Short mmCIF file of C-alpha atoms in Angstrom, two decimals:
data_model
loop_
_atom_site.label_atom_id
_atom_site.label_comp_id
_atom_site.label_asym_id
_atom_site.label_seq_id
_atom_site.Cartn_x
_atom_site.Cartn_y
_atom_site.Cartn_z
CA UNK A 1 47.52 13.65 2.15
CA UNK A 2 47.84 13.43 6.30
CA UNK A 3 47.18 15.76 8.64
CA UNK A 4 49.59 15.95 11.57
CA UNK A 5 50.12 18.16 14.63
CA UNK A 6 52.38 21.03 15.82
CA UNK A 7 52.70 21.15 19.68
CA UNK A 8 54.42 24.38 20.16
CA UNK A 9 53.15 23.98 22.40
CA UNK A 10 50.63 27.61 22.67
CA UNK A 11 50.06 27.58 26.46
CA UNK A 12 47.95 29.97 28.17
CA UNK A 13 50.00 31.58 31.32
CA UNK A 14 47.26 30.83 33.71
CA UNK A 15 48.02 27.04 33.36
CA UNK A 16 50.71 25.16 35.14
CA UNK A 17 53.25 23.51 33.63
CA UNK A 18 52.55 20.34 35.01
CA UNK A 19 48.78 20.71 34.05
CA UNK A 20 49.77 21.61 30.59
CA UNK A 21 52.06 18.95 30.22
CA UNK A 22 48.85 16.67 30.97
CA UNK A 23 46.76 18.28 28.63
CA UNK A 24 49.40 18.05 25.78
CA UNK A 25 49.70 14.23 26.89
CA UNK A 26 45.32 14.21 26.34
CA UNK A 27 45.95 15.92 22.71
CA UNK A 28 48.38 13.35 21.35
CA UNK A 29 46.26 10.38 22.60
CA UNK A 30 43.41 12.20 20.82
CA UNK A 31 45.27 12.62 18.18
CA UNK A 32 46.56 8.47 17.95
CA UNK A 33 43.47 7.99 18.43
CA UNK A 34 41.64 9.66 15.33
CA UNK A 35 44.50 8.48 12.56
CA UNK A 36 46.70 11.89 12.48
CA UNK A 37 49.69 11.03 10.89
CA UNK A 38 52.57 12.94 13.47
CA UNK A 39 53.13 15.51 15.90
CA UNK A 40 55.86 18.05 16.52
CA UNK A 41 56.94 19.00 19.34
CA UNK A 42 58.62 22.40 19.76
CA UNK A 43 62.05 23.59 21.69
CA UNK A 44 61.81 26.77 23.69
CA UNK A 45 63.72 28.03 27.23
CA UNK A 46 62.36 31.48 27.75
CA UNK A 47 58.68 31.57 26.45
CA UNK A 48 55.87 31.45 28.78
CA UNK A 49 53.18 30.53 25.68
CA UNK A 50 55.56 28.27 24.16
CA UNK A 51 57.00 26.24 27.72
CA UNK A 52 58.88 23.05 26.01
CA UNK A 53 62.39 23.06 26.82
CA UNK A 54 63.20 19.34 25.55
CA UNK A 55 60.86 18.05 23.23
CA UNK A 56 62.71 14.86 23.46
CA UNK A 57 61.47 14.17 27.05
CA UNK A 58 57.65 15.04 25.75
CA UNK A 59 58.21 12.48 23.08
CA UNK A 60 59.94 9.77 25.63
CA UNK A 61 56.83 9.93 27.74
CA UNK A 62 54.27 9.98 24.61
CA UNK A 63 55.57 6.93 23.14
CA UNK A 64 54.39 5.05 26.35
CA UNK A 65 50.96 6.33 25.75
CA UNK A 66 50.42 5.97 21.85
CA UNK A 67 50.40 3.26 19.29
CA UNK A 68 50.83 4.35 15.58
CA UNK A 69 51.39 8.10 15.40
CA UNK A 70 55.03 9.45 14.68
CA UNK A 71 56.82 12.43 16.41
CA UNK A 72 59.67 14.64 15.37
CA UNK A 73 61.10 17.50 17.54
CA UNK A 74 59.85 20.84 15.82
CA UNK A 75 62.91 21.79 16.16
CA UNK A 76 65.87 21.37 18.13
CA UNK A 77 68.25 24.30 18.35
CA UNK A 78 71.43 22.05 18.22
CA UNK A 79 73.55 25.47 18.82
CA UNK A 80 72.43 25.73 22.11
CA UNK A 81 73.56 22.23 23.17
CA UNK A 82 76.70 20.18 23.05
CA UNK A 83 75.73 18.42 19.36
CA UNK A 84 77.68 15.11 20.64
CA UNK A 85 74.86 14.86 23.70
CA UNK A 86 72.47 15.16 21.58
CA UNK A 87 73.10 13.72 18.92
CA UNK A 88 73.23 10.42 21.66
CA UNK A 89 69.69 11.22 23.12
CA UNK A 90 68.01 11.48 19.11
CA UNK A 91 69.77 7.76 18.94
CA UNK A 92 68.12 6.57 22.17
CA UNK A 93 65.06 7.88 21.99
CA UNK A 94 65.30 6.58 17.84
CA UNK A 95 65.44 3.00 19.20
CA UNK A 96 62.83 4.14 21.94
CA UNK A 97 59.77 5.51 19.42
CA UNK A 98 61.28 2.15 17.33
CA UNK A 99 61.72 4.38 13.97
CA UNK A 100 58.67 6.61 14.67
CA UNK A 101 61.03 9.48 15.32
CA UNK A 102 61.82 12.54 12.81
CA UNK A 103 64.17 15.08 13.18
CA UNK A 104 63.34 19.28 13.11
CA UNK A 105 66.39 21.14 12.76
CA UNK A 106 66.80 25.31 13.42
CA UNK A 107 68.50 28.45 14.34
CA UNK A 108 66.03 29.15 16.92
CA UNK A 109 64.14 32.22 16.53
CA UNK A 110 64.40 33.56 20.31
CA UNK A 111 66.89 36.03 20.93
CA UNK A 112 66.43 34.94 24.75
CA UNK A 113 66.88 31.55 24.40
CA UNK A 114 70.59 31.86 22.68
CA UNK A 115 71.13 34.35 25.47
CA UNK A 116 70.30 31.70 28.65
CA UNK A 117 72.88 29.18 26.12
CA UNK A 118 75.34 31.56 26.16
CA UNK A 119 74.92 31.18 22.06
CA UNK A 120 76.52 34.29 20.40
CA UNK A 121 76.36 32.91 16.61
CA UNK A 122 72.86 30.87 16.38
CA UNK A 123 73.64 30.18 12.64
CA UNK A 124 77.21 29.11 12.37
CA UNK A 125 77.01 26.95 15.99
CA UNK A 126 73.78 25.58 14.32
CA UNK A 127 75.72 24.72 11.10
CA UNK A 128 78.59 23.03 12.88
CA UNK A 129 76.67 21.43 15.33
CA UNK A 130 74.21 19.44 12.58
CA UNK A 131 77.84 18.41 10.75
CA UNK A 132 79.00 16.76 14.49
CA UNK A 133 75.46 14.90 14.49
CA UNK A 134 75.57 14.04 10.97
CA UNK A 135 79.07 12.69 11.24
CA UNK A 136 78.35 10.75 14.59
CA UNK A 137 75.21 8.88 13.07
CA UNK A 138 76.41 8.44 9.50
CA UNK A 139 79.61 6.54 11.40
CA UNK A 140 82.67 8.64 10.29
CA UNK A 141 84.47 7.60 12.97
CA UNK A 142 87.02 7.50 14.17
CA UNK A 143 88.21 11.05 14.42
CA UNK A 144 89.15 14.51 15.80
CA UNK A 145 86.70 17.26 15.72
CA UNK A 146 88.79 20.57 15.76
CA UNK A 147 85.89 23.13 15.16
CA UNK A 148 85.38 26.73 15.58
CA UNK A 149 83.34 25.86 18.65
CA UNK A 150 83.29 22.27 19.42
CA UNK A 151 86.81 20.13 20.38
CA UNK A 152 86.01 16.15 20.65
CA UNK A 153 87.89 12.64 19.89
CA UNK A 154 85.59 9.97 18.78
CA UNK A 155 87.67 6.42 19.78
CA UNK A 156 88.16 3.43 18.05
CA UNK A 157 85.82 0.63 18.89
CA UNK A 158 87.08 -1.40 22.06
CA UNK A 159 86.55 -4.66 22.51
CA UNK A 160 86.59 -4.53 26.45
CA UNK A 161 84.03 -1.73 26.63
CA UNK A 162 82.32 -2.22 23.62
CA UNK A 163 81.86 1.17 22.37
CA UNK A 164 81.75 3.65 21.03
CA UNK A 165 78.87 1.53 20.15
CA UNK A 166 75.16 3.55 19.65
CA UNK A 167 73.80 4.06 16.26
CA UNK A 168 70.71 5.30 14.57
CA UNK A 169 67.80 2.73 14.22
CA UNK A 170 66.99 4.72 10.96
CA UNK A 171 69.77 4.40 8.66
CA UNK A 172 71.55 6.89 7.92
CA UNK A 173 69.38 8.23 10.72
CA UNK A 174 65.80 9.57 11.68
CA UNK A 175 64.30 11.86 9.10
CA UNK A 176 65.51 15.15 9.34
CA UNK A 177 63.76 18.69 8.50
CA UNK A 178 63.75 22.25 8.52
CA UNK A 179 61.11 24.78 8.01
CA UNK A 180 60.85 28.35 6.43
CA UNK A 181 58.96 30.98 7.24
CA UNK A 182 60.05 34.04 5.39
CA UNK A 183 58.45 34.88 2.20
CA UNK A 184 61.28 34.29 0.22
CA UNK A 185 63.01 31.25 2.64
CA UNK A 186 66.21 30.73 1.93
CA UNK A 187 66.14 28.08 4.38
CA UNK A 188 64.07 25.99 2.28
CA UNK A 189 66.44 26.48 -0.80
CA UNK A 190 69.15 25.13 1.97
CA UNK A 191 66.32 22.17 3.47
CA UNK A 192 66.41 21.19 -0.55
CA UNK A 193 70.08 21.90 -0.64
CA UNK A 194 70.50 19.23 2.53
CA UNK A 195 67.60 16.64 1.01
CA UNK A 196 65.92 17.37 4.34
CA UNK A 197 62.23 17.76 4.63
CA UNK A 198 60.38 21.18 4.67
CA UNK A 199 57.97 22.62 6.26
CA UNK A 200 56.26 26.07 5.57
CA UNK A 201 55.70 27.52 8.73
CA UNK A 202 52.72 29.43 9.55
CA UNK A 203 52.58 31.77 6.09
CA UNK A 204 49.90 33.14 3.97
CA UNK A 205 48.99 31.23 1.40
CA UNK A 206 50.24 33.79 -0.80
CA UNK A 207 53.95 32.68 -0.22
CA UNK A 208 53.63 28.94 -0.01
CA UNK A 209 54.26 29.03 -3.87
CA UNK A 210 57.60 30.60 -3.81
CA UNK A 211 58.35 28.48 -0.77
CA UNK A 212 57.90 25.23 -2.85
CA UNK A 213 59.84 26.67 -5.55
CA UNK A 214 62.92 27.77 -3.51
CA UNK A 215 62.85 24.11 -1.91
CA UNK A 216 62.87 22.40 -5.46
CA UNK A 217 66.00 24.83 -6.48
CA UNK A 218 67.89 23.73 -3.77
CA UNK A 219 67.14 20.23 -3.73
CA UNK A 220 67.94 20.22 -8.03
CA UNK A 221 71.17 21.31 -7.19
CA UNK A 222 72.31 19.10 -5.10
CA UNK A 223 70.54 16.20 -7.59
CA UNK A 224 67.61 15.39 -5.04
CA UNK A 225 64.06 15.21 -6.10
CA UNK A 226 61.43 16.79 -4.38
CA UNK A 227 58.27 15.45 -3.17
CA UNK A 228 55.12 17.75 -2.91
CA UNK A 229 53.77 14.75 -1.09
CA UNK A 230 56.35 15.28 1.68
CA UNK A 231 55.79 18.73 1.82
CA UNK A 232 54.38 19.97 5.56
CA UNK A 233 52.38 23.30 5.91
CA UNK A 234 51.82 24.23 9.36
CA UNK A 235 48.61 25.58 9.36
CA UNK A 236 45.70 26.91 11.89
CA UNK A 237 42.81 24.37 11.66
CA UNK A 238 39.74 23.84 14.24
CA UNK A 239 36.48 21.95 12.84
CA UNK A 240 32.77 21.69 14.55
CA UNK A 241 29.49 20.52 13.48
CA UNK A 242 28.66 23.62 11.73
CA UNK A 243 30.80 26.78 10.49
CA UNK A 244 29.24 28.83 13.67
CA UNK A 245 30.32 26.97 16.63
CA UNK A 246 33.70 26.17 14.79
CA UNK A 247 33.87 30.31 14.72
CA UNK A 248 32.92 31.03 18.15
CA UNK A 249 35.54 28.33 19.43
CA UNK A 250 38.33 29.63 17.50
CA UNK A 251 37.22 33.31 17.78
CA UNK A 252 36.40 33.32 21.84
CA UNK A 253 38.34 30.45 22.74
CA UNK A 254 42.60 30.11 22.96
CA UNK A 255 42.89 30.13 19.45
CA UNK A 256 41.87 33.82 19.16
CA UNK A 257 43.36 34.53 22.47
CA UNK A 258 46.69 32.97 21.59
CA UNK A 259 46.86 35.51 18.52
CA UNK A 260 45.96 38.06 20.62
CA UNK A 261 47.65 38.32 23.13
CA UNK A 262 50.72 36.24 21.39
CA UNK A 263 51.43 35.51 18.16
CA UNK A 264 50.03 38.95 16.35
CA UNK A 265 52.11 40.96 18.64
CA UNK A 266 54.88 39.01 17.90
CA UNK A 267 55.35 38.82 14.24
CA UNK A 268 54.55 42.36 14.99
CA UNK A 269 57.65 42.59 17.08
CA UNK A 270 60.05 40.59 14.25
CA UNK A 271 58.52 42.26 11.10
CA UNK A 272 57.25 38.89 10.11
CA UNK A 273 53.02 40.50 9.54
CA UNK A 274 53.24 40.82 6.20
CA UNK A 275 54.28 37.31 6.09
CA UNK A 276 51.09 36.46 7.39
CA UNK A 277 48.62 38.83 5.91
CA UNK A 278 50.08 40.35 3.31
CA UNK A 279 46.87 41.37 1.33
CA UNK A 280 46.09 43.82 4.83
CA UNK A 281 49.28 46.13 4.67
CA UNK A 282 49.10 46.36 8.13
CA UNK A 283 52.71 46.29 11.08
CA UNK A 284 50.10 46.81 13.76
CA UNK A 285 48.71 43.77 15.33
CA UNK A 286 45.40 45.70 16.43
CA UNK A 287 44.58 46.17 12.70
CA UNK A 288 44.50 42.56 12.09
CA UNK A 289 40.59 41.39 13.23
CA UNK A 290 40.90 37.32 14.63
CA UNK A 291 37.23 36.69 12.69
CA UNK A 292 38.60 37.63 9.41
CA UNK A 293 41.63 35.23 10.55
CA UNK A 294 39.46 32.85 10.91
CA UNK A 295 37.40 33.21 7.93
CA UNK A 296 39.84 33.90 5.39
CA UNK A 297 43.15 32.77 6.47
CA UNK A 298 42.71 29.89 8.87
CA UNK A 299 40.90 26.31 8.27
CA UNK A 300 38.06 27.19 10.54
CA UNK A 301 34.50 25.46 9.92
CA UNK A 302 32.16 22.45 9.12
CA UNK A 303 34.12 19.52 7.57
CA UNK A 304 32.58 21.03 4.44
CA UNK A 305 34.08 24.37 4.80
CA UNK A 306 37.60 23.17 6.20
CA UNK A 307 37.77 21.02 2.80
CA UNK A 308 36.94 23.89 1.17
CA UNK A 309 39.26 25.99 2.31
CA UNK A 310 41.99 23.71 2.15
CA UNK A 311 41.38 23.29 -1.89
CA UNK A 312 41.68 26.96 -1.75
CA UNK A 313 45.54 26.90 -0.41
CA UNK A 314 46.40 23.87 -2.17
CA UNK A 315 45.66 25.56 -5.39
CA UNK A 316 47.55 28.45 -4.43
CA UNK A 317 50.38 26.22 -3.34
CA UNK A 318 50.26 23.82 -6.69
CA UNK A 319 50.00 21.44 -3.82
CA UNK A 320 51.01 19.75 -0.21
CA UNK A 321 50.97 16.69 1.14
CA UNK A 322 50.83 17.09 5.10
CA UNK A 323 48.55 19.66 6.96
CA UNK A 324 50.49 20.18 10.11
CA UNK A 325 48.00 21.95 12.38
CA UNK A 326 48.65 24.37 15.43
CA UNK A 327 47.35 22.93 18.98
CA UNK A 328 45.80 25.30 21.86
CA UNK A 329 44.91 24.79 25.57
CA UNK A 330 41.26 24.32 24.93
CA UNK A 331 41.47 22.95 29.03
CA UNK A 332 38.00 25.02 29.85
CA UNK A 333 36.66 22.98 26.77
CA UNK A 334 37.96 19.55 26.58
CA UNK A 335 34.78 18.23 24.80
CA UNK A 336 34.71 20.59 22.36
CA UNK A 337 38.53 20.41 21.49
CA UNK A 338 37.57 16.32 21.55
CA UNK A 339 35.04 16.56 18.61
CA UNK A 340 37.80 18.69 16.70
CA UNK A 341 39.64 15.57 15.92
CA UNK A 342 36.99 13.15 15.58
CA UNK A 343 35.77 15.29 13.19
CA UNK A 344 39.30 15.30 11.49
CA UNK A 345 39.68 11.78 11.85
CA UNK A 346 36.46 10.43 10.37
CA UNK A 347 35.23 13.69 8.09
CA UNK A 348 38.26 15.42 7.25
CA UNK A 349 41.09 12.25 6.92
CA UNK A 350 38.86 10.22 4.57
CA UNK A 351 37.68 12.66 2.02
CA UNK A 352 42.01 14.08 1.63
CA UNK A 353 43.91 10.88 2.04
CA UNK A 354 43.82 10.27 -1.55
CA UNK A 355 45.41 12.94 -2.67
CA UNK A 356 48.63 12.43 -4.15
CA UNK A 357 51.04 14.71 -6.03
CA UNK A 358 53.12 13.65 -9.17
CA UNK A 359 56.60 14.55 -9.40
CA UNK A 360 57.69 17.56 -11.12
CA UNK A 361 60.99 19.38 -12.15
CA UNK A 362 61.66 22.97 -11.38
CA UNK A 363 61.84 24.02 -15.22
CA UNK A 364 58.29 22.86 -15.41
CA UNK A 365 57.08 25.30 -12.88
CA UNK A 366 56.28 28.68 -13.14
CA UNK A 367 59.00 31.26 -11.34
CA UNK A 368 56.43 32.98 -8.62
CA UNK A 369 56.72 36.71 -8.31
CA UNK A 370 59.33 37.48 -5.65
CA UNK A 371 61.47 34.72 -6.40
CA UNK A 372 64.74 34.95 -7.87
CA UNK A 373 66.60 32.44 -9.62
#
């Protein structure tokens, strides 16, 4: 089992982009540093928390400052781009990260953000966009694209020019992903459909069950196998010497504040609560207290207690293999943020990394309730 990161990233407005940007830079290097296995790196135009608009340039500049760690975009919205361009800068910055690169691929969740793109069908530009990449890196060239929304001609090679010439470093190309976060995801049934990787994103444990299962239905019926062991969870973790201070950080500090003022009010907004607490019963985000967040939903505590918690939701879950945890601008408490992942790297890292899931078939497991075949 690893433990990665998720760099949404959650930005408090005060800070400037340019001193956020710095800070996210200090997180990664902390996070190299301390044997996390990856970060993410979200895509967002119109969010003030959430102030990544190309997750690509965050990783271009990362991979100067880092030596083992891997990064995937978390995700790109390939609807709101032409898919040709980027499908080109994923290739580049491939050879770049020299195969330390992964792939997130999405909708997009922001009404706002297809709006600025001009993107009036977020699902089927999305679907045709990841068949242009796909084609262009798997080399099914050459050939006329005559889609509902894209027109190109991919040439023949030329000896003169020597192109079209750029190809993946990763063959057939970089990892690629896609994460659910409804309680019943059908995008994970389609991530198994694909044979991408999938990520739960940011549900109560109470779901991550049926998650797994939809992912292994899909990926059965297209004759893939799935691995629990590349299964990511992101998930809210934050660990100090003892359960107390972890509490007041994550209570008083941006974690709490980032809920607050943030992410409550917007699964609020999209209906999504019950996704995250569905034992409350609650659509208001008042009625959902950050110290019970913290206590029973979040990995918050000693390394004792995070450990313990985290046996918790893998036993809900029949199992994970990558933690990928939320970061916060902790920039009033840079020491304190520090310890967090020292504390991962050489308390929390050691006593999971030899946890390893078998392989299973989906007739073995038990249908969860919710789930439909």
């Amino acid at each position: 089992m690893d433990i990665g990161l998720f760099l949404v990233p959650f930005r408090l407005p005060e800070t400037g982009l340019h001193e956020g940007f710095q800070w996210d830079m200090q997180v990664i290097n902390w996070a190299d540093e301390f044997g996390l296995s990856e970060v993410w790196i979200a895509e967002h135009s119109t969010m003030r928390w959430e102030p990544v608009c190309s997750p690509e340039l965050y990783i271009a500049a990362a991979l100067q400052q880092t030596k083992q760690i891997r990064f995937g975009t978390g995700a790109n919205v390939p609807g709101n781009h032409n898919p040709m361009a980027l499908a080109h800068r994923l290739m580049q910055l491939d050879h770049m990260s020299n195969g330390r690169l992964m792939v997130g691929l999405g909708a997009g969740a922001y009404p706002t953000d297809h709006l600025i793109h001009g993107n009036t069908d977020p699902g089927g530009k999305m679907a045709e966009a990841v068949e242009i990449m796909r084609a262009i890196w798997e080399k099914m060239g050459p050939f006329r694209h005559d889609g509902k929304h894209w027109q190109f001609e991919i040439p023949s090679y030329d000896e003169i020019q020597q192109g079209p010439f750029m190809e993946p470093l990763q063959k057939p190309h970089p990892p690629l992903l896609m994460a659910g976060l409804s309680p019943a995801s059908r995008t994970m049934t389609r991530a198994g459909e694909l044979g991408y990787l999938p990520m739960s994103f940011n549900v109560g444990r109470e779901y991550l069950a049926g998650h797994w299962y939809r992912y292994m239905q899909g990926a059965e019926s297209s004759g893939f196998t799935a691995n629990r062991n590349e299964w990511r969870v992101a998930h809210n973790i934050l660990v100090a010497d003892t359960d107390e201070e972890a509490m007041d950080l994550a209570v008083n500090g941006a974690m709490g504040r980032t809920y607050r003022e943030w992410m409550l009010p917007g699964y609020a907004r999209g209906g999504m609560l019950p996704a995250m607490v569905p034992e409350l019963n609650v659509t208001d985000p008042d009625d959902v207290p950050i110290e019970y967040l913290a206590e029973e939903k979040w990995l918050v505590g000693s390394p004792d207690t995070v450990i313990k918690k985290l046996r918790r939701d893998l036993d809900a879950s029949g199992g994970f293999g990558k933690i990928i945890s939320f970061t916060f601008d902790y920039l009033d408490q840079p020491e304190r943020y520090r310890r967090h992942f020292e504390l991962l790297g050489t308390e929390v890292i050691p006593r999971i990394k030899d946890i390893v899931h078998p392989t299973e078939s989906l007739a073995a497991l038990r249908r969860p309730a919710g789930i439909e075949d």
